[in-house]
Tab-separated table of C-alpha atoms in Angstrom:
chain	number	residue	atom	x	y	z
A	1	MET	CA	1.856	17.675	36.676
A	2	LYS	CA	5.698	17.625	36.790
A	3	PHE	CA	4.948	13.772	36.909
A	4	LEU	CA	2.859	14.039	34.033
A	5	LYS	CA	5.230	16.014	32.155
A	6	LYS	CA	8.389	14.265	32.879
A	7	TYR	CA	7.187	10.711	32.025
A	8	HIS	CA	4.878	12.017	29.037
A	9	LYS	CA	8.619	13.213	27.730
A	10	TRP	CA	10.295	10.358	28.453
A	11	LEU	CA	8.257	7.437	27.697
A	12	ALA	CA	7.066	9.055	24.071
A	13	VAL	CA	10.820	9.578	23.498
A	14	VAL	CA	11.380	5.897	24.027
A	15	PHE	CA	8.368	4.395	22.094
A	16	THR	CA	8.632	6.978	19.636
A	17	LEU	CA	10.315	4.615	16.562
A	18	PHE	CA	7.399	2.098	17.794
A	19	ILE	CA	4.872	4.780	17.177
A	20	ILE	CA	5.795	5.892	13.755
A	21	LEU	CA	6.179	1.968	12.801
A	22	PHE	CA	2.476	1.724	13.971
A	23	SER	CA	1.340	4.133	12.161
A	24	ILE	CA	2.960	4.025	8.544
A	25	SER	CA	2.288	0.062	9.037
A	26	GLY	CA	-1.391	1.148	9.501
A	27	ILE	CA	-1.623	3.245	6.637
A	28	LEU	CA	-0.345	0.784	4.491
A	29	LEU	CA	-2.976	-1.948	6.001
A	30	ASN	CA	-5.520	0.553	5.042
A	31	HIS	CA	-4.962	0.096	0.773
A	32	ARG	CA	-4.277	-3.207	0.033
A	33	GLU	CA	-4.814	-3.630	-3.548
A	34	LEU	CA	-3.165	0.118	-3.792
A	35	PHE	CA	-0.108	-1.707	-2.419
A	36	SER	CA	-0.450	-5.288	-3.963
A	37	HIS	CA	2.100	-5.072	-6.766
A	38	LEU	CA	5.086	-4.252	-4.390
A	39	ASP	CA	6.667	-7.562	-2.719
A	40	ILE	CA	9.722	-7.733	-0.226
A	41	ASN	CA	12.301	-10.780	-1.064
A	42	ARG	CA	12.371	-12.665	1.616
A	43	ASN	CA	15.903	-13.495	1.898
A	44	TYR	CA	16.701	-9.730	3.178
A	45	LEU	CA	13.963	-10.575	5.979
A	46	PRO	CA	14.841	-12.066	9.088
A	47	SER	CA	14.518	-16.407	9.313
A	48	ASP	CA	11.066	-16.672	10.644
A	49	TYR	CA	10.198	-14.741	6.926
A	50	GLN	CA	12.099	-17.238	4.951
A	51	ALA	CA	10.721	-19.460	2.739
A	52	LYS	CA	11.123	-22.805	4.513
A	53	ASN	CA	9.624	-26.281	3.925
A	54	TRP	CA	6.273	-24.406	2.614
A	55	ASN	CA	5.660	-22.289	5.906
A	56	ASN	CA	4.299	-19.017	6.508
A	57	ALA	CA	0.958	-20.561	4.677
A	58	ALA	CA	2.494	-20.453	1.509
A	59	VAL	CA	0.085	-23.527	0.770
A	60	LYS	CA	-3.746	-23.114	0.863
A	61	SER	CA	-4.777	-26.295	-0.640
A	62	THR	CA	-3.518	-28.276	-3.494
A	63	LEU	CA	-5.793	-30.038	-6.903
A	64	LYS	CA	-5.685	-33.156	-8.386
A	65	ILE	CA	-6.965	-33.309	-12.090
A	66	ASN	CA	-4.726	-36.561	-12.866
A	67	ARG	CA	-1.456	-38.480	-11.654
A	68	ASP	CA	0.645	-36.178	-14.090
A	69	THR	CA	-1.394	-33.309	-13.430
A	70	VAL	CA	-1.242	-31.551	-9.609
A	71	PHE	CA	-1.361	-27.527	-8.528
A	72	ILE	CA	-0.162	-26.377	-5.558
A	73	TYR	CA	-1.386	-22.839	-4.822
A	74	GLY	CA	-2.125	-20.124	-1.679
A	75	ASN	CA	0.002	-17.394	-0.946
A	76	LEU	CA	2.894	-18.534	-3.361
A	77	GLY	CA	0.181	-18.556	-6.387
A	78	ILE	CA	-0.237	-21.885	-8.513
A	79	TRP	CA	2.345	-24.188	-9.556
A	80	LYS	CA	1.838	-27.519	-11.736
A	81	THR	CA	3.573	-30.352	-10.459
A	82	ASN	CA	2.753	-33.828	-10.523
A	83	SER	CA	1.613	-36.758	-7.641
A	84	LYS	CA	5.290	-36.975	-6.851
A	85	PHE	CA	5.625	-33.195	-6.162
A	86	ASP	CA	9.294	-33.507	-7.826
A	87	HIS	CA	9.295	-30.845	-10.103
A	88	PHE	CA	7.499	-27.463	-10.567
A	89	GLN	CA	6.307	-25.537	-13.138
A	90	ASN	CA	4.746	-21.904	-12.226
A	91	PHE	CA	1.168	-21.552	-13.158
A	92	SER	CA	0.496	-18.221	-12.828
A	93	THR	CA	0.771	-16.384	-16.153
A	94	GLY	CA	-2.357	-13.691	-16.440
A	95	LEU	CA	-2.587	-12.978	-13.116
A	96	PRO	CA	-1.343	-9.351	-12.002
A	97	SER	CA	2.295	-8.981	-11.101
A	98	GLY	CA	2.483	-8.907	-7.017
A	99	ILE	CA	2.395	-11.818	-4.712
A	100	ASP	CA	-0.820	-10.328	-3.357
A	101	ASN	CA	-2.504	-10.631	-6.685
A	102	GLN	CA	-1.633	-14.080	-6.905
A	103	LYS	CA	-2.900	-14.999	-3.628
A	104	ILE	CA	-5.420	-18.060	-4.051
A	105	PHE	CA	-7.486	-18.784	-1.502
A	106	SER	CA	-9.080	-21.884	-3.840
A	107	MET	CA	-9.628	-23.700	-6.792
A	108	ILE	CA	-11.796	-26.453	-8.686
A	109	TYR	CA	-11.566	-28.262	-12.026
A	110	THR	CA	-15.326	-28.554	-13.342
A	111	SER	CA	-17.126	-31.568	-14.727
A	112	LYS	CA	-17.370	-29.060	-18.002
A	113	ARG	CA	-13.150	-29.294	-17.950
A	114	GLU	CA	-13.046	-25.701	-17.083
A	115	LEU	CA	-10.556	-24.406	-14.521
A	116	TYR	CA	-11.038	-21.615	-12.219
A	117	ALA	CA	-9.120	-20.257	-8.968
A	118	GLY	CA	-10.730	-17.678	-6.751
A	119	THR	CA	-8.240	-14.954	-5.397
A	120	LEU	CA	-7.809	-12.313	-3.331
A	121	PHE	CA	-9.225	-9.952	-5.790
A	122	GLY	CA	-11.132	-11.936	-7.931
A	123	LEU	CA	-12.382	-15.299	-9.928
A	124	TYR	CA	-9.903	-16.109	-12.577
A	125	GLN	CA	-10.704	-18.778	-15.409
A	126	PHE	CA	-7.841	-20.314	-16.848
A	127	ASN	CA	-7.926	-19.905	-20.547
A	128	THR	CA	-7.074	-23.287	-22.227
A	129	GLN	CA	-6.437	-21.423	-26.041
A	130	GLU	CA	-4.065	-18.310	-24.694
A	131	GLN	CA	-2.770	-20.418	-21.946
A	132	LYS	CA	-3.334	-17.949	-19.118
A	133	TRP	CA	-5.877	-16.912	-16.376
A	134	THR	CA	-8.444	-14.208	-17.187
A	135	LEU	CA	-10.286	-12.176	-14.730
A	136	ILE	CA	-14.128	-12.848	-14.858
A	137	PRO	CA	-16.263	-10.123	-13.250
A	138	MET	CA	-18.853	-10.332	-10.402
A	139	PRO	CA	-22.003	-8.505	-9.624
A	140	THR	CA	-20.339	-7.505	-6.324
A	141	HIS	CA	-18.431	-4.990	-5.302
A	142	GLU	CA	-16.274	-7.402	-2.602
A	143	LYS	CA	-13.477	-9.441	-4.671
A	144	LEU	CA	-12.244	-11.956	-2.281
A	145	VAL	CA	-13.414	-15.499	-3.232
A	146	VAL	CA	-12.764	-17.827	-0.268
A	147	ASP	CA	-14.167	-20.730	-1.848
A	148	LEU	CA	-15.231	-22.626	-4.933
A	149	ILE	CA	-17.784	-25.677	-5.557
A	150	GLU	CA	-19.664	-27.347	-8.042
A	151	LYS	CA	-23.114	-28.385	-8.091
A	152	ASP	CA	-25.097	-29.992	-10.775
A	153	GLY	CA	-22.683	-28.859	-13.134
A	154	GLN	CA	-23.109	-25.129	-11.858
A	155	LEU	CA	-20.504	-23.032	-10.292
A	156	LEU	CA	-20.744	-21.777	-6.896
A	157	VAL	CA	-18.687	-18.776	-5.614
A	158	LEU	CA	-18.747	-18.129	-2.139
A	159	LEU	CA	-17.152	-14.567	-0.983
A	160	ARG	CA	-16.953	-13.598	2.455
A	161	SER	CA	-20.549	-12.137	2.162
A	162	ASN	CA	-22.551	-13.177	-0.390
A	163	LEU	CA	-22.920	-16.848	-2.415
A	164	LEU	CA	-23.299	-16.170	-6.420
A	165	ILE	CA	-23.557	-18.699	-8.920
A	166	LYS	CA	-22.679	-18.666	-12.031
A	167	THR	CA	-25.469	-19.141	-14.637
A	168	THR	CA	-23.817	-18.500	-18.151
A	169	ASN	CA	-20.608	-18.300	-19.367
A	170	ARG	CA	-19.870	-14.944	-17.984
A	171	ASP	CA	-23.009	-14.080	-15.730
A	172	PHE	CA	-23.711	-14.327	-12.061
A	173	LYS	CA	-27.031	-14.846	-9.675
A	174	ILE	CA	-26.603	-13.706	-6.618
A	175	ILE	CA	-27.886	-16.511	-3.734
A	176	GLU	CA	-29.543	-14.495	-1.094
A	177	LEU	CA	-28.522	-16.892	1.902
A	178	PRO	CA	-31.532	-16.717	4.884
A	179	GLN	CA	-30.450	-15.294	8.306
A	180	PRO	CA	-29.144	-18.004	11.018
A	181	GLU	CA	-32.117	-19.496	13.126
A	182	ASN	CA	-32.284	-17.411	16.360
A	183	TYR	CA	-30.692	-14.679	14.834
A	184	ASP	CA	-30.098	-11.956	17.371
A	185	HIS	CA	-28.613	-9.268	15.033
A	186	LYS	CA	-25.771	-9.325	16.947
A	187	ILE	CA	-21.881	-8.935	15.572
A	188	GLY	CA	-18.544	-10.084	17.081
A	189	LEU	CA	-16.934	-7.985	19.631
A	190	PHE	CA	-13.751	-8.528	17.584
A	191	LYS	CA	-15.253	-7.779	14.671
A	192	THR	CA	-16.385	-4.444	15.686
A	193	LEU	CA	-13.188	-3.362	17.664
A	194	TRP	CA	-11.577	-4.269	13.853
A	195	VAL	CA	-13.097	-1.845	12.045
A	196	ILE	CA	-13.133	0.741	14.348
A	197	HIS	CA	-9.418	0.154	14.504
A	198	SER	CA	-9.072	0.163	10.500
A	199	GLY	CA	-11.809	2.798	10.159
A	200	GLU	CA	-13.651	0.345	7.800
A	201	ILE	CA	-16.910	1.180	10.302
A	202	TYR	CA	-17.473	4.364	7.956
A	203	GLY	CA	-16.054	2.891	4.413
A	204	THR	CA	-13.430	4.804	2.541
A	205	ILE	CA	-14.437	7.878	4.340
A	206	GLY	CA	-13.121	6.225	7.643
A	207	LYS	CA	-10.676	4.675	6.267
A	208	LEU	CA	-8.638	7.853	5.010
A	209	LEU	CA	-9.560	9.206	8.387
A	210	VAL	CA	-7.667	6.758	10.401
A	211	ASP	CA	-4.903	7.218	7.931
A	212	LEU	CA	-5.386	10.748	9.034
A	213	VAL	CA	-4.572	9.729	12.766
A	214	GLY	CA	-1.919	8.008	11.492
A	215	LEU	CA	-0.382	10.717	10.163
A	216	ILE	CA	-1.090	12.913	13.282
A	217	PHE	CA	0.672	10.432	15.420
A	218	ILE	CA	3.927	10.642	13.113
A	219	PHE	CA	3.576	14.529	13.112
A	220	LEU	CA	3.239	14.107	17.145
A	221	SER	CA	6.323	11.720	17.538
A	222	VAL	CA	8.686	13.985	15.279
A	223	THR	CA	7.717	17.418	16.725
A	224	GLY	CA	7.840	16.233	20.106
A	225	LEU	CA	11.469	14.271	19.281
A	226	ILE	CA	12.521	17.956	17.951
A	227	ILE	CA	11.262	19.695	20.574
A	228	PHE	CA	13.258	16.995	23.287
A	229	ILE	CA	16.242	17.530	21.033
A	230	ASN	CA	16.523	21.154	20.671
A	231	LYS	CA	15.946	21.626	24.576
A	232	TYR	CA	19.395	20.288	24.776
A	233	ARG	CA	20.658	22.044	21.866
A	234	ILE	CA	19.725	25.255	23.490
A	235	LYS	CA	20.915	24.696	26.832
A	236	ASN	CA	24.372	23.911	24.976
A	237	LYS	CA	24.236	26.920	23.258
A	238	ARG	CA	23.430	28.944	26.084
A	239	ARG	CA	26.244	27.252	28.067
A	240	LYS	CA	28.916	28.482	26.019
A	241	GLU	CA	27.122	31.427	25.367
A	242	LYS	CA	26.185	31.407	21.658
A	243	PRO	CA	23.195	32.911	20.011
A	244	ALA	CA	20.090	30.194	20.090
A	245	ALA	CA	17.334	32.303	18.780
A	246	LYS	CA	16.448	30.176	15.583
A	247	LEU	CA	16.373	27.363	17.850
A	248	ARG	CA	14.223	28.737	20.458
A	249	SER	CA	11.933	29.928	17.351
A	250	ILE	CA	11.863	26.858	15.417
A	251	ASN	CA	10.941	24.855	18.978
A	252	LEU	CA	8.363	27.403	19.787
A	253	TRP	CA	6.870	26.626	15.979
A	254	ASN	CA	6.746	22.818	17.295
A	255	LEU	CA	5.397	23.405	21.022
A	256	ILE	CA	2.619	25.501	19.445
A	257	TRP	CA	1.477	22.858	16.470
A	258	HIS	CA	2.284	20.063	18.900
A	259	ASN	CA	-0.076	21.113	21.283
A	260	LYS	CA	-2.827	22.290	18.779
A	261	ILE	CA	-2.801	18.912	16.695
A	262	GLY	CA	-2.632	17.119	19.867
A	263	TRP	CA	-5.577	18.359	21.612
A	264	THR	CA	-8.360	18.397	19.170
A	265	THR	CA	-7.538	15.264	17.957
A	266	VAL	CA	-6.692	13.618	21.382
A	267	ILE	CA	-10.025	11.519	21.314
A	268	LEU	CA	-9.515	9.905	17.991
A	269	LEU	CA	-5.993	8.896	19.006
A	270	ILE	CA	-7.389	7.082	22.405
A	271	ILE	CA	-9.760	5.087	20.332
A	272	THR	CA	-7.326	4.195	17.424
A	273	THR	CA	-4.975	3.302	20.219
A	274	ALA	CA	-7.452	1.523	22.483
A	275	THR	CA	-9.551	-0.600	20.197
A	276	GLY	CA	-6.158	-1.600	18.581
A	277	MET	CA	-5.056	-3.284	21.899
A	278	PHE	CA	-7.562	-5.511	21.776
A	279	LEU	CA	-6.923	-7.003	18.799
A	280	ARG	CA	-3.841	-9.283	19.605
A	281	PRO	CA	-3.439	-11.376	22.109
A	282	PRO	CA	-3.120	-11.720	25.423
A	283	LEU	CA	-5.937	-9.055	25.680
A	284	LEU	CA	-7.782	-10.562	22.235
A	285	VAL	CA	-8.472	-13.671	24.768
A	286	ALA	CA	-11.267	-10.813	26.625
A	287	ILE	CA	-13.255	-10.080	23.618
A	288	ALA	CA	-12.589	-13.142	21.303
A	289	TYR	CA	-16.281	-14.801	21.690
A	290	ALA	CA	-18.112	-11.622	23.088
A	291	LYS	CA	-20.756	-10.162	20.590
A	292	VAL	CA	-22.349	-6.708	20.748
A	293	GLY	CA	-25.159	-5.007	18.979
A	294	LYS	CA	-24.687	-3.211	15.179
A	295	ILE	CA	-23.554	-0.241	15.486
A	296	PRO	CA	-26.504	2.011	13.245
A	297	GLY	CA	-25.356	4.139	10.658
A	298	THR	CA	-22.136	2.230	9.929
A	299	GLU	CA	-21.164	-0.538	7.292
A	300	LEU	CA	-21.680	-2.940	10.365
A	301	ALA	CA	-25.373	-2.407	10.139
A	302	SER	CA	-25.595	-4.079	6.570
A	303	PRO	CA	-29.030	-5.848	6.446
A	304	ASN	CA	-26.859	-8.889	5.549
A	305	PRO	CA	-26.438	-11.400	8.408
A	306	TRP	CA	-23.739	-12.688	6.835
A	307	PHE	CA	-21.320	-9.849	6.279
A	308	ASP	CA	-18.136	-11.088	6.132
A	309	LYS	CA	-18.443	-13.785	7.943
A	310	LEU	CA	-18.326	-16.499	5.196
A	311	ARG	CA	-15.506	-18.641	5.347
A	312	ARG	CA	-16.245	-22.632	3.175
A	313	ILE	CA	-18.975	-23.877	1.703
A	314	ALA	CA	-19.675	-27.810	1.311
A	315	TYR	CA	-22.364	-30.035	-0.451
A	316	ASP	CA	-23.329	-33.603	0.994
A	317	ASP	CA	-24.848	-35.302	-1.665
A	318	GLU	CA	-25.862	-38.232	0.994
A	319	ASN	CA	-27.786	-35.742	2.991
A	320	HIS	CA	-28.670	-33.378	0.310
A	321	ARG	CA	-27.546	-30.265	2.554
A	322	TYR	CA	-25.230	-27.302	2.311
A	323	LEU	CA	-22.500	-26.425	4.402
A	324	VAL	CA	-21.012	-23.120	5.419
A	325	ALA	CA	-18.565	-22.521	7.537
A	326	THR	CA	-18.770	-18.820	8.997
A	327	LEU	CA	-16.942	-16.928	12.321
A	328	ASP	CA	-20.005	-17.664	14.307
A	329	GLY	CA	-19.817	-21.294	13.449
A	330	ILE	CA	-20.924	-24.064	11.111
A	331	TYR	CA	-24.143	-23.668	9.475
A	332	TYR	CA	-26.340	-26.143	7.062
A	333	SER	CA	-29.614	-25.618	4.834
A	334	ASP	CA	-31.253	-28.879	3.503
A	335	ASP	CA	-33.720	-26.931	1.690
A	336	GLU	CA	-31.536	-24.982	-1.196
A	337	PHE	CA	-31.588	-21.948	1.518
A	338	GLN	CA	-35.066	-21.651	1.141
A	339	SER	CA	-35.351	-21.053	5.331
A	340	ASN	CA	-33.358	-19.993	8.007
A	341	LEU	CA	-29.932	-21.681	8.446
A	342	LYS	CA	-29.089	-24.009	11.115
A	343	MET	CA	-26.137	-24.470	13.287
A	344	PHE	CA	-25.174	-27.704	14.168
A	345	TYR	CA	-25.274	-28.518	17.572
A	346	TYR	CA	-21.953	-29.880	18.005
A	347	GLN	CA	-19.481	-28.053	16.720
A	348	PRO	CA	-15.299	-28.621	15.952
A	349	PRO	CA	-13.049	-26.261	17.662
A	350	VAL	CA	-12.147	-22.947	15.009
A	351	SER	CA	-9.730	-20.730	15.400
A	352	VAL	CA	-10.825	-16.622	15.533
A	353	MET	CA	-9.440	-16.295	12.239
A	354	GLY	CA	-11.449	-18.681	10.748
A	355	VAL	CA	-11.998	-22.279	8.967
A	356	ASN	CA	-8.550	-23.114	6.439
A	357	VAL	CA	-9.413	-26.745	5.799
A	358	PHE	CA	-12.678	-28.155	5.312
A	359	GLU	CA	-13.523	-31.378	3.271
A	360	LYS	CA	-15.967	-34.420	3.843
A	361	VAL	CA	-13.555	-37.762	4.269
A	362	ALA	CA	-16.711	-40.167	5.144
A	363	THR	CA	-20.083	-40.405	5.715
A	364	ASN	CA	-21.111	-37.508	7.825
A	365	THR	CA	-17.443	-36.857	9.052
A	366	TYR	CA	-15.269	-33.852	8.204
A	367	LEU	CA	-11.804	-32.689	8.561
A	368	ILE	CA	-11.645	-28.959	9.651
A	369	GLY	CA	-8.538	-27.739	10.378
A	370	SER	CA	-7.673	-24.139	11.257
A	371	PHE	CA	-5.342	-22.296	13.799
A	372	GLU	CA	-6.616	-24.692	16.544
A	373	GLY	CA	-5.290	-27.672	15.039
A	374	LEU	CA	-6.792	-30.493	12.668
A	375	PHE	CA	-9.914	-32.152	13.812
A	376	VAL	CA	-11.993	-35.158	12.303
A	377	TRP	CA	-16.035	-34.080	13.435
A	378	ASN	CA	-18.957	-35.910	13.283
A	379	PRO	CA	-21.696	-33.330	13.470
A	380	ALA	CA	-24.550	-36.142	14.006
A	381	SER	CA	-22.956	-37.963	16.646
A	382	GLY	CA	-20.402	-34.936	17.949
A	383	LEU	CA	-17.518	-36.714	17.704
A	384	ILE	CA	-13.719	-34.879	17.407
A	385	TRP	CA	-10.723	-36.481	17.321
A	386	ASP	CA	-7.930	-34.218	17.081
A	387	TYR	CA	-6.228	-35.885	13.607
A	388	ILE	CA	-2.559	-34.275	14.394
A	389	LYS	CA	-2.621	-35.852	18.219
A	390	LYS	CA	-4.525	-39.026	17.234
A	391	GLU	CA	-6.722	-38.776	20.437
A	392	GLU	CA	-9.898	-37.401	21.597
A	393	TYR	CA	-10.435	-33.688	21.603
A	394	LEU	CA	-11.413	-32.599	24.956
A	395	ARG	CA	-12.693	-28.273	25.187
A	396	PRO	CA	-10.938	-26.394	27.730
A	397	THR	CA	-13.084	-25.494	30.765
A	398	LYS	CA	-11.236	-22.209	31.042
A	399	ILE	CA	-10.960	-19.649	27.886
A	400	GLY	CA	-7.243	-19.383	26.746
A	401	PRO	CA	-5.513	-18.061	23.605
A	402	PRO	CA	-7.574	-18.291	20.627
A	403	ILE	CA	-4.926	-20.761	18.759
A	404	GLY	CA	-3.578	-24.327	19.202
A	405	ASP	CA	-0.271	-25.896	18.852
A	406	PHE	CA	-0.772	-26.672	15.311
A	407	LEU	CA	-1.463	-23.187	13.155
A	408	VAL	CA	-2.831	-25.357	10.578
A	409	THR	CA	-2.985	-23.721	6.829
A	410	ALA	CA	-3.940	-26.231	4.545
A	411	TYR	CA	-4.256	-30.073	3.991
A	412	SER	CA	-3.640	-32.868	1.276
A	413	ASP	CA	-3.727	-35.976	0.199
A	414	ASP	CA	-2.550	-36.195	-3.247
A	415	PHE	CA	1.416	-36.385	-2.641
A	416	ASP	CA	1.212	-40.449	-3.177
A	417	GLY	CA	-1.437	-40.918	-0.888
A	418	GLN	CA	0.257	-39.531	1.715
A	419	GLU	CA	-1.350	-37.348	4.139
A	420	ILE	CA	0.218	-33.585	4.590
A	421	VAL	CA	-0.673	-30.809	6.788
A	422	PHE	CA	0.872	-27.221	6.052
A	423	ASP	CA	1.627	-26.200	9.995
A	424	PHE	CA	2.190	-22.225	9.827
A	425	ASP	CA	5.369	-22.251	11.413
A	426	LEU	CA	6.733	-25.836	10.806
A	427	GLY	CA	5.510	-26.143	7.112
A	428	ALA	CA	4.698	-29.502	5.624
A	429	ILE	CA	4.231	-32.569	7.971
A	430	ASN	CA	3.181	-36.126	7.205
A	431	ILE	CA	0.940	-36.393	10.037
A	432	ASN	CA	1.436	-40.386	9.387
A	433	ARG	CA	4.853	-40.484	9.496
A	434	GLY	CA	5.322	-41.532	6.036
A	435	LYS	CA	7.019	-40.118	3.273
A	436	THR	CA	8.571	-36.681	4.045
A	437	PHE	CA	7.227	-34.068	1.449
A	438	PRO	CA	9.478	-32.879	-0.950
A	439	MET	CA	11.092	-29.443	-0.182
A	440	GLN	CA	9.905	-26.954	-2.193
A	441	SER	CA	12.145	-25.957	-5.167
A	442	ASN	CA	14.334	-23.096	-5.918
A	443	GLU	CA	12.278	-21.313	-8.252
A	444	ILE	CA	9.407	-21.012	-5.778
A	445	THR	CA	11.541	-19.897	-3.208
A	446	GLU	CA	12.654	-17.404	-5.114
A	447	ALA	CA	9.383	-16.364	-6.287
A	448	TYR	CA	7.710	-16.746	-2.857
A	449	ARG	CA	8.072	-12.932	-2.139
A	450	MET	CA	6.567	-11.571	0.843
A	451	SER	CA	3.898	-8.566	-0.210
A	452	LEU	CA	4.595	-5.046	1.302
A	453	TRP	CA	1.134	-5.181	3.012
A	454	ASN	CA	1.848	-8.593	4.688
A	455	LEU	CA	5.460	-7.060	6.062
A	456	ALA	CA	3.355	-4.133	7.565
A	457	LEU	CA	1.011	-6.603	9.109
A	458	GLU	CA	4.146	-8.233	10.795
A	459	ILE	CA	5.101	-5.075	12.109
A	460	HIS	CA	1.627	-3.644	12.704
A	461	THR	CA	0.900	-6.441	15.052
A	462	ALA	CA	4.369	-6.615	16.555
A	463	ARG	CA	4.826	-10.481	15.327
A	464	PHE	CA	7.910	-8.773	13.355
A	465	TYR	CA	9.464	-8.102	17.067
A	466	LYS	CA	9.674	-11.340	18.054
A	467	ILE	CA	13.338	-11.671	16.508
A	468	PHE	CA	14.346	-9.110	19.100
A	469	PHE	CA	12.246	-9.966	22.478
A	470	GLY	CA	11.622	-13.724	21.654
A	471	PRO	CA	8.422	-14.792	23.152
A	472	PHE	CA	7.864	-11.972	24.983
A	473	TYR	CA	7.046	-10.107	22.138
A	474	ILE	CA	3.330	-10.567	22.633
A	475	LEU	CA	3.491	-8.099	25.620
A	476	ILE	CA	4.493	-5.053	22.832
A	477	ILE	CA	1.057	-4.438	22.050
A	478	PRO	CA	-0.481	-4.218	25.477
A	479	ILE	CA	2.672	-2.647	27.001
A	480	SER	CA	2.698	0.258	23.851
A	481	GLY	CA	-0.783	0.562	24.028
A	482	PHE	CA	-0.728	1.163	27.521
A	483	VAL	CA	1.875	3.886	27.194
A	484	ILE	CA	0.534	5.809	24.034
A	485	LEU	CA	-3.012	6.165	26.534
A	486	PHE	CA	-0.351	7.523	29.345
A	487	ILE	CA	1.297	9.793	26.555
A	488	LEU	CA	-2.228	11.332	25.110
A	489	VAL	CA	-3.704	11.603	28.281
A	490	SER	CA	-0.876	12.811	30.400
A	491	GLY	CA	-0.046	15.499	27.165
A	492	PHE	CA	-3.854	16.763	27.273
A	493	LEU	CA	-3.530	17.294	31.325
A	494	VAL	CA	-0.418	18.986	30.566
A	495	TRP	CA	-1.796	21.060	27.889
A	496	TRP	CA	-4.841	21.935	29.930
A	497	LYS	CA	-2.898	22.750	32.891
A	498	TRP	CA	-0.037	24.932	31.787
A	499	HIS	CA	-0.185	25.970	27.843
A	500	ARG	CA	-4.186	25.994	27.282
A	501	LYS	CA	-4.021	29.777	28.041
A	502	LYS	CA	-0.744	30.729	26.863
A	503	ASN	CA	-0.419	33.173	23.831
A	504	TYR	CA	2.503	32.255	22.106
A	505	LYS	CA	4.333	33.909	19.269
A	506	VAL	CA	7.037	32.540	16.727
A	507	HIS	CA	9.227	35.634	16.167
């Protein structure tokens, strides 16, 4: 017990700041839309987060209307330019304020000369008369539009769980996507732990419960720190023969409630800590590709087999089939979604975070980009070619980190025919070593702020600490997780052994 008490105290003191920051950032992450209008100027952040060479997922893609009209869009909003990318005009008028509200996942210019943008919080159409974007209501609770395509003059809108087809000016029809062949009704363990950790597993009530867990972590950290500091203050007063009754009373109150709140919520605290440890490398490697059964009575038990799995969609005119990129792999439907979707036998390497680039480049040939890299993929022959390294891709025999050497966020060939890849860290790269892609303008750099939600994410995933610990930051999550578990378990055991039956009274 003396060992547990000693290290419960000292480890808690050392990790207090981490615990409080994890807790505050976690609460912010649970309410993205609520805080979506709040941004941080990147100039005030460490250099890794400052806007340089279109890095930090600034670009999702480009859309070329003609030589004089090209849109570049993504986390930086929408900017209008030309094929030389030598000037830029902010094209986000009508979108709500806040960089999160202007986060663009897809754009399309239809055969009817209509311009649409799929955002984090809905679908927008550009009103040419008013020269601004207007929100189009959709018949689903979810708002995130991940992809837009046109087929037979109709707009198809892909959400993370549903596919919509625009039937009239303002009406949509939900296309029921059949389940995949050999559907086992299982879901990724990563996704399961994710929704347990965030509370989403029980919807809004679950998220509020996890918010409460965050507040409890803060309360326990603060009260524990007060007890720790006041013990030394009391000893100092006693040594100087000064009265310390008030400090003892404060400490006793903090001790009582530290214990009461701690032991009654310890199971929730342990579950939240343990699930969070596996959502980042290196422990993520152990669960990245594992599948488990859906938990009955939760959000995961949705009858929709594609719940939160859809990422990109394309239509192959030559083979008359849809291709749908999901978190489980790439599927196709050759009968207009009338029968179960079929998975391609040969699959390209795709990060657990999903597909970012999905373009047809030739007959039966696609360009697939993600945090695994950029690859040319032929689903018929099984050929997979590393498009950046210019070599055939060989699938690793051992499971490693779920990311590759290049963290591809976007691809474009609209810059004077040059092929530009956008890497999360490196920014714009001409993979054919041709003309250098123009640097972002000062106006874009100034406007490309970081949302408060994204800053919270960087802190919560410990990536923010890379500026202090270098590559060893990756160990912060597992080390912090094991330490917090020790603090929780040791605190409970010390309470059970020494404090459980004591009848404390605050005078």
